[in-house]
Short mmCIF file of C-alpha atoms in Angstrom, two decimals:
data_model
loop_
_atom_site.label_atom_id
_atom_site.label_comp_id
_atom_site.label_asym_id
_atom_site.label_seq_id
_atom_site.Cartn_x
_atom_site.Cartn_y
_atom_site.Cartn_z
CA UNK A 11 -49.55 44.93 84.16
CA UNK A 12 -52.43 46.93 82.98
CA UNK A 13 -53.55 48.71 79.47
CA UNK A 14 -52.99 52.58 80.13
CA UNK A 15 -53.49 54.74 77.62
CA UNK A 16 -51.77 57.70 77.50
CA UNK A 17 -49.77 60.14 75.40
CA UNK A 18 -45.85 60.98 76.50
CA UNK A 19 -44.51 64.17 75.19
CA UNK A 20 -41.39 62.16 73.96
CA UNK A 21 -42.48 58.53 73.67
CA UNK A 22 -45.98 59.12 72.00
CA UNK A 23 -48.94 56.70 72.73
CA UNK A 24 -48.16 54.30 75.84
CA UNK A 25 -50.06 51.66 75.48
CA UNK A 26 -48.99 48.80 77.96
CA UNK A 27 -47.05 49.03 81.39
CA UNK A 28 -45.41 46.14 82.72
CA UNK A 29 -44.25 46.53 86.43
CA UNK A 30 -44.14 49.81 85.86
CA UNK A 31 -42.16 49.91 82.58
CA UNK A 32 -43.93 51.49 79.90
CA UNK A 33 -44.49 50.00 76.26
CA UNK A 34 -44.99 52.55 73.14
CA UNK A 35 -46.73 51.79 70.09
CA UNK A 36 -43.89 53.84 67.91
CA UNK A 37 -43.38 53.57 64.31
CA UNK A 38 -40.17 51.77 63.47
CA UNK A 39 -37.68 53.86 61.96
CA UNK A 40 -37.52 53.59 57.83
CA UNK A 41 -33.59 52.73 58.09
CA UNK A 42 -34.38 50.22 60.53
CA UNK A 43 -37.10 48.43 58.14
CA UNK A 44 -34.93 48.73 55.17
CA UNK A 45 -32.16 47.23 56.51
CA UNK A 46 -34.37 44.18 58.54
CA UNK A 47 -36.04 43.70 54.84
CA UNK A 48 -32.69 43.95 52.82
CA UNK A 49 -31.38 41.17 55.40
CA UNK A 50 -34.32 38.95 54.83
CA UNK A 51 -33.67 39.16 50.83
CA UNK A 52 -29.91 38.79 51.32
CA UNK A 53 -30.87 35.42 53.34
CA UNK A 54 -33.40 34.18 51.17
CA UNK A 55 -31.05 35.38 47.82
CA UNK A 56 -28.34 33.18 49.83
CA UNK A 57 -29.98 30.66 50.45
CA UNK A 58 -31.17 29.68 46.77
CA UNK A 59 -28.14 30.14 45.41
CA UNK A 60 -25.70 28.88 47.77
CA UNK A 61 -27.94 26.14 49.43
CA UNK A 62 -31.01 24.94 47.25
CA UNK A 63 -29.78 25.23 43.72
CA UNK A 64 -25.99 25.14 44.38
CA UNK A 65 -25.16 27.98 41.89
CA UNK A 66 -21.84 29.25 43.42
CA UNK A 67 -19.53 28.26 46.01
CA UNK A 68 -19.08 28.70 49.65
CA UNK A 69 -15.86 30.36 51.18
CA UNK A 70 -15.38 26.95 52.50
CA UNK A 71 -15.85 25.03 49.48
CA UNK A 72 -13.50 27.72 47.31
CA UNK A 73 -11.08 26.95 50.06
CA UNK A 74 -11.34 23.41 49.47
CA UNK A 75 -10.90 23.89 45.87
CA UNK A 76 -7.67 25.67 46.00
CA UNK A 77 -6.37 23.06 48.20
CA UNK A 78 -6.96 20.50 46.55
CA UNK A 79 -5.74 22.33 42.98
CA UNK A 80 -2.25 23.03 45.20
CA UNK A 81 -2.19 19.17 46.04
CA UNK A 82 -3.11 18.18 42.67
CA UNK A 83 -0.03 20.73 42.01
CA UNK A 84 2.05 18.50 44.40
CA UNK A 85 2.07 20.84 46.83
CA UNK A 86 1.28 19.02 49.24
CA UNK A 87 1.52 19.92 53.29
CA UNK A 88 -0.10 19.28 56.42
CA UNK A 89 -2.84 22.13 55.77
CA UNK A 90 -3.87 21.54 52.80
CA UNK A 91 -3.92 17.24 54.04
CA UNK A 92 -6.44 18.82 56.93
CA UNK A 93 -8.25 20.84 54.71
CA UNK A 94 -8.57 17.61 52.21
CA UNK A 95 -9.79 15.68 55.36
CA UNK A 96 -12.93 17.95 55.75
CA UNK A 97 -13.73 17.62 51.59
CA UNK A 98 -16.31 15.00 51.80
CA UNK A 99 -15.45 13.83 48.21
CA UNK A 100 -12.13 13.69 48.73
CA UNK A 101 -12.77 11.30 52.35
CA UNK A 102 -15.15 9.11 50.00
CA UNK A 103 -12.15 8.36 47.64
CA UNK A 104 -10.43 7.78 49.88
CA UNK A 105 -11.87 5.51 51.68
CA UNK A 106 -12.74 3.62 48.39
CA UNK A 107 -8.86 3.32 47.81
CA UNK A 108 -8.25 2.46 51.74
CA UNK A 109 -11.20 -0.48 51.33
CA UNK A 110 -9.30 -1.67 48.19
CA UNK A 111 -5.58 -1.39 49.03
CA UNK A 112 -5.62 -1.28 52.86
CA UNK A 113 -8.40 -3.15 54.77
CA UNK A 114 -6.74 -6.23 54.41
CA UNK A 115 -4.23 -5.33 57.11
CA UNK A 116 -5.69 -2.59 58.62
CA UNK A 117 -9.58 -3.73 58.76
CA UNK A 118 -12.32 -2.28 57.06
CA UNK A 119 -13.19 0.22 59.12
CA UNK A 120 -9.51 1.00 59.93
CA UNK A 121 -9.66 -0.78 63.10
CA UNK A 122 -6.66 -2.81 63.24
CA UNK A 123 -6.48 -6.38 61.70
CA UNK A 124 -3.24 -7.68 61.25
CA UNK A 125 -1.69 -4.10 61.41
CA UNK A 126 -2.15 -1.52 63.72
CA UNK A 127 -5.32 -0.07 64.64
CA UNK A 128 -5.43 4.07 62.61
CA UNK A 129 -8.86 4.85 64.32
CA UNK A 130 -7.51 5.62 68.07
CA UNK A 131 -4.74 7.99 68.70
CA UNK A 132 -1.61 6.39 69.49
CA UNK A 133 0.59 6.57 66.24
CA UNK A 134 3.63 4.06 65.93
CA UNK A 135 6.01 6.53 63.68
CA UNK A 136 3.91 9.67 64.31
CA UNK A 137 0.02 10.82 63.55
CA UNK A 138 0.73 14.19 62.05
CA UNK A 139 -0.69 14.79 58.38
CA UNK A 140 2.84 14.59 56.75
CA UNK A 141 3.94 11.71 58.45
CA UNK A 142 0.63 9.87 58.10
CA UNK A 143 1.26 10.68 54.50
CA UNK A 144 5.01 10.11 54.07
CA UNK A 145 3.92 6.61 55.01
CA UNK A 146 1.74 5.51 52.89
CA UNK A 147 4.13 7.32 50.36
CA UNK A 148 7.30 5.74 51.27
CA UNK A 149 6.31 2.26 53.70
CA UNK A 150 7.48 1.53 56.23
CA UNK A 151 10.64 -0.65 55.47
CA UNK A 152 11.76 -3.96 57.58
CA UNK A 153 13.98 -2.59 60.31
CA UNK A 154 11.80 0.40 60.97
CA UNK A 155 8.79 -1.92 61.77
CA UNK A 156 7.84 -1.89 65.41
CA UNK A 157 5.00 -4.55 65.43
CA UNK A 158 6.44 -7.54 66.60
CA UNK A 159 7.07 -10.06 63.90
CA UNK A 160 6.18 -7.26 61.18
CA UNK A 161 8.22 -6.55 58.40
CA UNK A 162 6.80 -3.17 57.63
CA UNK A 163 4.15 -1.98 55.31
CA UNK A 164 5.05 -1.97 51.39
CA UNK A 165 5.27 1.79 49.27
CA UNK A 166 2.27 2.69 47.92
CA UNK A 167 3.54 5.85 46.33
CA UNK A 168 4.07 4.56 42.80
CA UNK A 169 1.24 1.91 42.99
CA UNK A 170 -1.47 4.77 43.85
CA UNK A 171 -0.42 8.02 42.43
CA UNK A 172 -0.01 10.94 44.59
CA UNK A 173 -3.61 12.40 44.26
CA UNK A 174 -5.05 8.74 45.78
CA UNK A 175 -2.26 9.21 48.51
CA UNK A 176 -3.56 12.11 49.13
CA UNK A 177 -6.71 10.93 49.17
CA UNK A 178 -6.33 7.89 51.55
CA UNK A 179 -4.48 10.32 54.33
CA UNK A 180 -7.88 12.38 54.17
CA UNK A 181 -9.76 9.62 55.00
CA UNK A 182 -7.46 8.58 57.99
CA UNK A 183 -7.45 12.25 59.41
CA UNK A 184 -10.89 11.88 59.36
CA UNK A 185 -11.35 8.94 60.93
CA UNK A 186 -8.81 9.32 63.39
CA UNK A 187 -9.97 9.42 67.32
CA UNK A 188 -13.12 7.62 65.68
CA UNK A 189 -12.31 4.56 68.07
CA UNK A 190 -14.17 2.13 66.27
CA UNK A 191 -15.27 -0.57 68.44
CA UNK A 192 -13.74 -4.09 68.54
CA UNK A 193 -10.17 -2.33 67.47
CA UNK A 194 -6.88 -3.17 68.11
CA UNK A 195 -5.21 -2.23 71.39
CA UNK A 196 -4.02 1.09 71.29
CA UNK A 197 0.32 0.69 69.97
CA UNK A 198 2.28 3.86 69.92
CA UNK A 199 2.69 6.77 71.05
CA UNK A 200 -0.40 9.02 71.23
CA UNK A 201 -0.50 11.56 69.05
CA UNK A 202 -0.83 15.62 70.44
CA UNK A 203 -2.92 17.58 67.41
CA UNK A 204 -1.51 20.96 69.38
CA UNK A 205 2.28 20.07 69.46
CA UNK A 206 4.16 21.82 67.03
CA UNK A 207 5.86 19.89 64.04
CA UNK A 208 9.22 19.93 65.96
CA UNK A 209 7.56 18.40 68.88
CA UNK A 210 5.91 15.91 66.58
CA UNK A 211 9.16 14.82 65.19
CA UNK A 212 11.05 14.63 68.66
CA UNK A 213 8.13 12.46 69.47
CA UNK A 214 8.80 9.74 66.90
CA UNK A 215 11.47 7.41 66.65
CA UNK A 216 14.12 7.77 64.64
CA UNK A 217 14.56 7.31 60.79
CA UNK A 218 16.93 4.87 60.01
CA UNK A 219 19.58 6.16 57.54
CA UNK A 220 18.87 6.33 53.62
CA UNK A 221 15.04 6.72 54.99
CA UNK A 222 12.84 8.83 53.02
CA UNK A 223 11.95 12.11 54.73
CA UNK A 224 8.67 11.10 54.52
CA UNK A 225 8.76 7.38 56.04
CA UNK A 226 6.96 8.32 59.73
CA UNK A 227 3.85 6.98 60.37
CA UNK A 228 0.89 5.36 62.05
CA UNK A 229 0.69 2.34 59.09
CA UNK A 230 2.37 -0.37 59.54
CA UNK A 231 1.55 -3.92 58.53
CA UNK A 232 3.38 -7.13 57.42
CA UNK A 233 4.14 -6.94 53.50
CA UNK A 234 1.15 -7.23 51.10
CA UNK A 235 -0.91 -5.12 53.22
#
Protein backbone atom coordinates (compact mmCIF):
# COMPACT_ATOMS: atom_id res chain seq x y z
CA UNK A 1 0.00 0.00 0.00
CA UNK A 2 1.39 3.40 -0.53
CA UNK A 3 -0.12 7.06 -1.55
CA UNK A 4 1.08 7.58 -5.30
CA UNK A 5 0.07 10.30 -6.96
CA UNK A 6 -0.26 10.24 -10.37
CA UNK A 7 -2.40 11.10 -13.38
CA UNK A 8 -3.70 8.04 -15.87
CA UNK A 9 -4.63 9.09 -19.29
CA UNK A 10 -7.97 7.11 -18.80
CA UNK A 11 -8.50 6.79 -15.06
CA UNK A 12 -7.50 10.45 -14.02
CA UNK A 13 -5.83 11.12 -10.57
CA UNK A 14 -4.59 7.74 -8.83
CA UNK A 15 -4.43 8.35 -5.63
CA UNK A 16 -3.97 5.02 -3.58
CA UNK A 17 -2.48 1.55 -4.70
CA UNK A 18 -3.25 -1.42 -2.85
CA UNK A 19 -1.04 -4.51 -3.80
CA UNK A 20 -0.66 -3.08 -6.79
CA UNK A 21 -4.29 -2.22 -7.65
CA UNK A 22 -4.82 1.27 -8.24
CA UNK A 23 -7.63 3.52 -6.56
CA UNK A 24 -9.00 6.78 -8.56
CA UNK A 25 -10.46 9.69 -7.04
CA UNK A 26 -13.25 9.92 -10.07
CA UNK A 27 -16.34 11.85 -9.95
CA UNK A 28 -19.39 9.63 -9.70
CA UNK A 29 -21.46 9.66 -12.62
CA UNK A 30 -24.74 12.18 -12.35
CA UNK A 31 -27.13 9.07 -13.28
CA UNK A 32 -25.49 7.15 -10.74
CA UNK A 33 -26.14 9.93 -7.88
CA UNK A 34 -29.60 10.53 -9.02
CA UNK A 35 -30.66 7.27 -8.90
CA UNK A 36 -28.62 6.38 -5.25
CA UNK A 37 -30.53 9.76 -4.00
CA UNK A 38 -33.99 8.93 -5.63
CA UNK A 39 -33.58 5.40 -3.76
CA UNK A 40 -32.84 6.99 -0.46
CA UNK A 41 -36.18 9.26 -0.84
CA UNK A 42 -38.18 6.28 -2.14
CA UNK A 43 -36.99 4.45 1.25
CA UNK A 44 -37.43 7.15 3.52
CA UNK A 45 -41.04 8.18 1.51
CA UNK A 46 -41.74 4.29 2.27
CA UNK A 47 -40.96 4.12 5.23
CA UNK A 48 -43.29 7.00 6.72
CA UNK A 49 -46.01 6.02 5.03
CA UNK A 50 -46.03 2.40 5.05
CA UNK A 51 -44.17 1.87 8.45
CA UNK A 52 -44.29 4.96 10.91
CA UNK A 53 -47.61 6.55 10.21
CA UNK A 54 -49.42 3.54 8.62
CA UNK A 55 -51.03 5.59 5.78
CA UNK A 56 -51.53 2.78 3.15
CA UNK A 57 -51.23 -0.80 2.98
CA UNK A 58 -48.64 -3.35 2.29
CA UNK A 59 -48.98 -5.95 -0.64
CA UNK A 60 -49.18 -8.30 2.20
CA UNK A 61 -51.69 -6.66 4.20
CA UNK A 62 -54.02 -5.90 0.82
CA UNK A 63 -53.60 -9.59 0.39
CA UNK A 64 -54.84 -10.24 3.70
CA UNK A 65 -57.69 -8.01 3.17
CA UNK A 66 -59.06 -9.65 0.17
CA UNK A 67 -58.87 -12.87 1.90
CA UNK A 68 -60.45 -12.26 4.50
CA UNK A 69 -63.38 -10.11 2.42
CA UNK A 70 -63.61 -13.67 0.21
CA UNK A 71 -64.06 -15.58 3.65
CA UNK A 72 -66.30 -13.09 5.02
CA UNK A 73 -67.98 -13.85 1.41
CA UNK A 74 -68.02 -17.58 2.46
CA UNK A 75 -65.57 -18.39 0.28
CA UNK A 76 -63.77 -20.06 2.20
CA UNK A 77 -60.62 -22.58 1.18
CA UNK A 78 -57.46 -23.77 2.38
CA UNK A 79 -55.54 -20.53 1.01
CA UNK A 80 -57.32 -18.09 2.07
CA UNK A 81 -57.51 -20.34 5.93
CA UNK A 82 -53.39 -20.00 5.53
CA UNK A 83 -53.43 -16.64 4.55
CA UNK A 84 -55.99 -15.88 7.66
CA UNK A 85 -53.40 -17.79 9.85
CA UNK A 86 -50.62 -15.16 9.15
CA UNK A 87 -53.35 -12.01 9.91
CA UNK A 88 -52.35 -11.30 13.38
CA UNK A 89 -55.89 -9.93 14.15
CA UNK A 90 -57.52 -12.55 12.82
CA UNK A 91 -55.05 -15.32 15.16
CA UNK A 92 -55.98 -12.92 18.22
CA UNK A 93 -59.76 -13.64 17.66
CA UNK A 94 -59.26 -16.47 17.38
CA UNK A 95 -57.65 -17.45 20.01
CA UNK A 96 -60.11 -15.36 22.17
CA UNK A 97 -62.96 -17.68 20.77
CA UNK A 98 -60.59 -20.97 21.18
CA UNK A 99 -59.92 -19.73 25.12
CA UNK A 100 -63.74 -19.35 25.45
CA UNK A 101 -65.27 -22.30 23.56
CA UNK A 102 -62.33 -24.75 23.38
CA UNK A 103 -59.72 -24.78 26.22
CA UNK A 104 -61.81 -26.71 28.29
CA UNK A 105 -61.04 -29.87 26.32
CA UNK A 106 -58.29 -28.94 24.44
CA UNK A 107 -56.17 -26.81 27.16
CA UNK A 108 -55.41 -23.35 27.08
CA UNK A 109 -52.66 -23.26 25.15
CA UNK A 110 -54.06 -26.00 22.83
CA UNK A 111 -52.05 -28.59 24.42
CA UNK A 112 -54.29 -31.40 24.94
CA UNK A 113 -56.52 -31.73 28.12
CA UNK A 114 -59.15 -34.05 27.90
CA UNK A 115 -59.00 -33.97 24.00
CA UNK A 116 -56.29 -34.30 21.82
CA UNK A 117 -53.30 -32.28 21.86
CA UNK A 118 -53.66 -29.45 18.23
CA UNK A 119 -50.11 -28.00 18.97
CA UNK A 120 -47.88 -31.11 17.60
CA UNK A 121 -48.44 -32.58 14.25
CA UNK A 122 -50.15 -35.75 14.31
CA UNK A 123 -53.87 -35.04 13.28
CA UNK A 124 -56.61 -37.73 14.23
CA UNK A 125 -59.07 -37.00 11.03
CA UNK A 126 -56.50 -34.94 9.10
CA UNK A 127 -54.42 -31.43 9.76
CA UNK A 128 -55.07 -29.77 6.46
CA UNK A 129 -56.83 -26.20 6.63
CA UNK A 130 -60.23 -27.57 5.32
CA UNK A 131 -60.38 -30.41 7.40
CA UNK A 132 -59.15 -28.58 10.49
CA UNK A 133 -62.02 -26.36 9.59
CA UNK A 134 -64.75 -28.80 8.48
CA UNK A 135 -64.33 -29.88 12.08
CA UNK A 136 -64.91 -27.40 14.08
CA UNK A 137 -67.77 -26.72 11.47
CA UNK A 138 -69.41 -29.99 11.50
CA UNK A 139 -67.91 -32.11 15.00
CA UNK A 140 -66.91 -34.81 15.08
CA UNK A 141 -69.96 -37.18 15.70
CA UNK A 142 -69.93 -40.45 18.14
CA UNK A 143 -68.84 -43.26 15.87
CA UNK A 144 -66.24 -41.21 14.10
CA UNK A 145 -64.44 -40.51 17.48
CA UNK A 146 -61.12 -42.25 17.78
CA UNK A 147 -60.11 -41.26 21.40
CA UNK A 148 -60.89 -44.02 23.45
CA UNK A 149 -63.98 -43.53 25.50
CA UNK A 150 -64.74 -40.20 23.44
CA UNK A 151 -67.88 -39.49 21.98
CA UNK A 152 -66.70 -36.88 19.58
CA UNK A 153 -66.54 -33.16 19.71
CA UNK A 154 -70.03 -31.20 19.42
CA UNK A 155 -70.75 -28.66 15.99
CA UNK A 156 -69.73 -25.45 16.51
CA UNK A 157 -70.84 -24.17 13.16
CA UNK A 158 -74.17 -22.65 14.18
CA UNK A 159 -73.03 -21.78 17.78
CA UNK A 160 -69.99 -19.55 16.36
CA UNK A 161 -70.82 -18.22 13.02
CA UNK A 162 -68.65 -18.91 10.15
CA UNK A 163 -66.35 -15.78 10.41
CA UNK A 164 -65.32 -17.05 14.29
CA UNK A 165 -64.82 -20.57 12.59
CA UNK A 166 -62.80 -19.11 10.52
CA UNK A 167 -61.19 -17.42 12.95
CA UNK A 168 -60.44 -20.28 15.46
CA UNK A 169 -58.80 -22.51 12.40
CA UNK A 170 -56.33 -19.43 12.03
CA UNK A 171 -55.31 -19.65 15.30
CA UNK A 172 -54.72 -23.52 15.16
CA UNK A 173 -52.67 -23.20 11.82
CA UNK A 174 -50.74 -20.98 13.65
CA UNK A 175 -50.07 -22.71 16.45
CA UNK A 176 -49.64 -25.91 14.95
CA UNK A 177 -45.95 -27.67 15.26
CA UNK A 178 -45.79 -25.09 18.29
CA UNK A 179 -45.29 -28.25 20.63
CA UNK A 180 -46.18 -26.65 23.68
CA UNK A 181 -44.60 -28.26 26.53
CA UNK A 182 -46.39 -30.56 29.04
CA UNK A 183 -48.87 -31.65 25.92
CA UNK A 184 -50.59 -34.58 25.24
CA UNK A 185 -48.87 -37.53 23.59
CA UNK A 186 -48.77 -37.12 20.08
CA UNK A 187 -52.48 -39.31 18.59
CA UNK A 188 -52.84 -39.51 14.89
CA UNK A 189 -51.46 -39.53 12.06
CA UNK A 190 -48.87 -36.81 11.37
CA UNK A 191 -49.77 -34.44 9.19
CA UNK A 192 -47.43 -33.74 5.63
CA UNK A 193 -47.94 -29.68 4.85
CA UNK A 194 -46.40 -30.76 1.14
CA UNK A 195 -48.85 -33.67 0.30
CA UNK A 196 -51.35 -32.73 -2.03
CA UNK A 197 -55.13 -32.57 -0.95
CA UNK A 198 -55.69 -36.08 -2.49
CA UNK A 199 -52.91 -37.40 -0.47
CA UNK A 200 -54.32 -35.64 2.55
CA UNK A 201 -57.60 -37.27 2.16
CA UNK A 202 -56.18 -40.89 1.42
CA UNK A 203 -54.39 -40.21 4.62
CA UNK A 204 -57.46 -39.90 6.84
CA UNK A 205 -59.88 -42.33 7.79
CA UNK A 206 -62.88 -42.66 6.37
CA UNK A 207 -66.17 -40.58 6.69
CA UNK A 208 -68.84 -42.49 7.89
CA UNK A 209 -71.95 -42.21 5.64
CA UNK A 210 -74.43 -39.10 5.89
CA UNK A 211 -70.99 -37.30 7.17
CA UNK A 212 -70.59 -33.80 6.27
CA UNK A 213 -67.89 -33.20 3.65
CA UNK A 214 -66.35 -31.22 5.99
CA UNK A 215 -66.25 -33.54 9.26
CA UNK A 216 -62.14 -34.43 9.10
CA UNK A 217 -60.15 -33.22 11.65
CA UNK A 218 -57.53 -32.89 14.35
CA UNK A 219 -60.45 -31.85 17.23
CA UNK A 220 -61.85 -34.20 18.93
CA UNK A 221 -63.06 -34.20 22.50
CA UNK A 222 -65.87 -35.80 24.64
CA UNK A 223 -69.22 -33.67 24.23
CA UNK A 224 -69.31 -30.18 25.86
CA UNK A 225 -65.91 -29.47 24.79
Amino acid sequence: MGDVKRTDEIQGEIIHVYDGIEEADNALPMWWLWTFYGAIAFAIGYWFVYEEFEMASSTPELFAEAMAARAAAGEVDAETLQVLAGDAATVAEGRETFQTTCAACHGAEGQGQIGPNLTDDAWLHGGGPLQIYGSILDGISSDRARLAGSSGMPEWGAALGQRRVQAVTAYLLSVRNTNVQGGRPAEGEPFDPNASPEEREAETPEEAPGESEHAVTGDEAPPGA
